[in-house]
C-alpha positions as CSV (number, residue, x, y, z in Angstrom):
1,X,57.8,1.8,58.3
2,X,56.5,1.8,54.8
3,X,55.9,-1.2,52.6
4,X,58.2,0.2,49.9
5,X,61.1,0.1,52.4
6,X,60.7,-3.7,52.7
7,X,60.2,-4.0,48.9
8,X,63.5,-2.1,48.3
9,X,65.4,-4.3,50.8
10,X,64.0,-7.6,49.5
11,X,64.5,-6.5,45.9
12,X,68.0,-5.2,46.5
13,X,69.1,-8.4,48.2
14,X,67.5,-10.5,45.5
15,X,69.3,-8.5,42.8
16,X,72.8,-9.3,44.3
17,X,71.7,-13.0,44.7
18,X,70.1,-13.7,41.3
19,X,70.8,-10.7,39.1
20,X,67.2,-9.5,39.0
21,X,64.9,-7.6,41.3
22,X,62.4,-9.5,43.5
23,X,59.1,-10.7,42.1
24,X,56.9,-9.1,44.8
25,X,53.7,-10.0,42.9
26,X,53.5,-13.0,40.5
27,X,55.0,-12.0,37.2
28,X,55.8,-8.5,38.3
29,X,59.4,-7.6,39.3
30,X,59.7,-4.6,41.7
31,X,61.3,-2.0,39.5
32,X,60.0,1.2,41.2
33,X,63.0,3.3,42.2
34,X,65.4,0.7,40.8
35,X,68.4,2.7,41.9
36,X,67.2,2.6,45.5
37,X,66.8,-1.2,45.5
38,X,70.2,-1.6,43.8
39,X,72.1,0.6,46.3
40,X,70.3,-0.9,49.3
41,X,71.4,-4.4,48.0
42,X,74.9,-3.1,47.4
43,X,75.2,-1.7,50.9
44,X,73.9,-5.0,52.4
45,X,76.2,-7.0,50.1
46,X,79.2,-5.1,51.4
47,X,78.4,-4.5,55.1
48,X,75.9,-7.2,56.0
49,X,72.2,-7.9,55.8
50,X,70.9,-5.8,58.7
51,X,68.3,-3.1,58.9
52,X,71.0,-0.8,60.3
53,X,73.0,-1.2,57.2
54,X,70.0,-0.7,55.0
55,X,69.2,2.6,56.8
56,X,72.8,3.8,56.1
57,X,71.7,4.4,52.5
58,X,69.2,7.3,53.1
59,X,71.5,8.7,55.8
60,X,74.4,8.8,53.3
61,X,72.3,10.4,50.6
62,X,71.1,12.9,53.2
63,X,74.7,13.9,54.1
64,X,75.4,14.4,50.3
65,X,72.2,16.5,50.0
66,X,73.4,18.6,53.0
67,X,76.7,19.4,51.3
68,X,75.0,20.1,47.9
69,X,72.7,22.6,49.6
70,X,75.6,24.2,51.2
71,X,77.4,24.6,47.9
72,X,74.3,26.0,46.3
73,X,73.8,28.5,49.2
74,X,77.4,29.7,48.8
75,X,76.7,30.4,45.1
76,X,73.6,32.5,45.7
77,X,73.9,33.9,49.3
78,X,76.7,36.3,50.2
79,X,76.3,36.6,53.9
80,X,77.6,33.7,55.9
81,X,75.1,34.1,58.7
82,X,72.2,33.6,56.2
83,X,73.9,30.4,54.9
84,X,74.2,29.2,58.5
85,X,70.5,29.9,59.2
86,X,69.5,28.1,56.0
87,X,71.6,25.0,56.9
88,X,70.2,25.0,60.5
89,X,66.6,25.1,59.2
90,X,67.4,22.4,56.7
91,X,69.1,20.2,59.3
92,X,66.3,20.4,61.9
93,X,63.3,20.4,59.5
94,X,61.0,17.5,60.5
95,X,60.3,16.7,56.9
96,X,64.0,16.5,56.0
97,X,64.7,14.3,59.1
98,X,61.7,12.1,58.0
99,X,62.9,12.0,54.4
100,X,66.5,11.0,55.3
101,X,65.4,8.2,57.6
102,X,63.3,6.0,55.4
103,X,64.5,3.8,52.5
104,X,62.3,5.4,49.9
105,X,62.7,7.3,46.6
106,X,62.1,10.8,48.0
107,X,65.6,11.3,49.4
108,X,66.8,10.5,45.9
109,X,64.4,13.0,44.3
110,X,65.9,15.5,46.7
111,X,69.4,14.5,45.6
112,X,68.4,14.9,41.9
113,X,66.8,18.4,42.5
114,X,69.8,19.7,44.4
115,X,72.3,18.2,42.0
116,X,70.5,19.7,39.0
117,X,70.3,23.1,40.7
118,X,74.0,23.0,41.4
119,X,74.8,22.0,37.8
120,X,72.5,24.7,36.6
121,X,74.3,27.4,38.6
122,X,77.7,26.1,37.5
123,X,76.6,26.1,33.9
124,X,75.6,29.8,34.2
125,X,79.0,30.6,35.6
126,X,80.9,28.7,32.9
127,X,78.7,29.9,30.0
128,X,79.5,33.4,31.1
129,X,83.2,32.6,31.5
130,X,83.2,30.6,28.2
131,X,84.8,27.6,29.9
132,X,84.1,24.9,27.3
133,X,85.5,21.9,29.3
134,X,83.5,22.7,32.4
135,X,80.3,23.3,30.3
136,X,80.7,19.9,28.8
137,X,81.4,18.3,32.3
138,X,78.3,19.9,34.0
139,X,76.1,19.2,30.9
140,X,77.1,15.6,31.1
141,X,76.2,15.3,34.8
142,X,73.0,17.1,34.1
143,X,72.1,14.7,31.3
144,X,73.2,11.6,33.3
145,X,70.9,12.6,36.3
146,X,67.9,13.0,34.0
147,X,68.6,9.6,32.3
148,X,68.8,7.8,35.7
149,X,65.7,9.6,36.9
150,X,63.6,9.1,33.7
151,X,64.5,5.4,32.9
152,X,65.0,4.0,36.4
153,X,62.4,5.7,38.6
154,X,59.2,4.0,37.3
155,X,57.3,6.6,39.3
156,X,55.2,9.7,38.4
157,X,57.6,11.8,40.6
158,X,60.2,11.6,37.8
159,X,58.2,14.2,35.8
160,X,58.9,16.8,38.5
161,X,62.6,16.4,37.9
162,X,62.1,16.5,34.1
163,X,60.0,19.7,34.4
164,X,62.6,21.4,36.5
165,X,65.4,20.4,34.1
166,X,63.3,21.8,31.2
167,X,62.9,25.1,33.0
168,X,66.7,25.3,33.8
169,X,67.5,24.6,30.1
170,X,65.0,27.2,28.9
171,X,66.5,29.8,31.2
172,X,70.0,29.0,30.1
173,X,69.0,29.3,26.4
174,X,66.9,32.5,26.7
175,X,68.8,34.5,29.3
176,X,72.4,33.3,29.0
177,X,73.1,31.9,25.5
178,X,70.6,33.9,23.4
179,X,71.1,37.0,25.5
180,X,74.9,36.8,25.2
181,X,74.5,36.5,21.4
182,X,72.3,39.6,21.3
183,X,74.7,41.5,23.6
184,X,77.6,40.6,21.3
185,X,75.6,41.8,18.3
186,X,74.7,45.1,20.0
187,X,78.4,45.6,21.0
188,X,79.5,44.8,17.4
189,X,77.0,47.3,16.0
190,X,77.9,50.0,18.5
191,X,81.6,49.6,17.8
192,X,81.2,49.7,14.1
193,X,79.0,52.8,14.6
194,X,81.7,54.4,16.7
195,X,84.3,53.7,14.0
196,X,82.0,55.2,11.4
197,X,81.4,58.3,13.4
198,X,85.1,58.6,14.1
199,X,85.9,58.4,10.4
200,X,83.3,61.0,9.6
201,X,84.7,63.4,12.2
202,X,88.3,62.9,10.9
203,X,87.2,63.5,7.4
204,X,85.5,66.8,8.4
205,X,88.5,68.1,10.2
206,X,90.9,67.1,7.5
């Protein structure tokens, strides 16, 4: 076990008892991965104060991550057998098993990465389809994940999520939004050119 597991458990239980996180060191409340401590405390508040219940949190997040990866794979991989191979590799990867067992921030970073990737792919689809409502929905989820990560992580790992989000937004702007505007302009110019040529041809034959 890792010391931050105990810190999250103690801090989560303390939060639901007193309304603030545990003071692990004098004058220093344990805020690192605040969402981890909060959810561990919530699970233990609902189901009982046992290590088994605490371990249910990373296991639950791991299951969510599995389904998110499956949804992403369906978006980018056509052949079902390749999706199956990917999911088997993911399921039996020692690092993934390790990550989904311990009450630490890293399973949440994985959740953020997969959620942002899924939102990014859905935004591409809906920008192309010009579905305004879904663009707003997925943009809202995208922003909410980044706010939770940035303001509640209190850990340098949050910058990895922020960097990935920036790259996704840059791609959307350069290759989807800006490119679509250029494409529309090219089509508009070509159509006006076609009409102009058509008029010239008709005037010559008349």
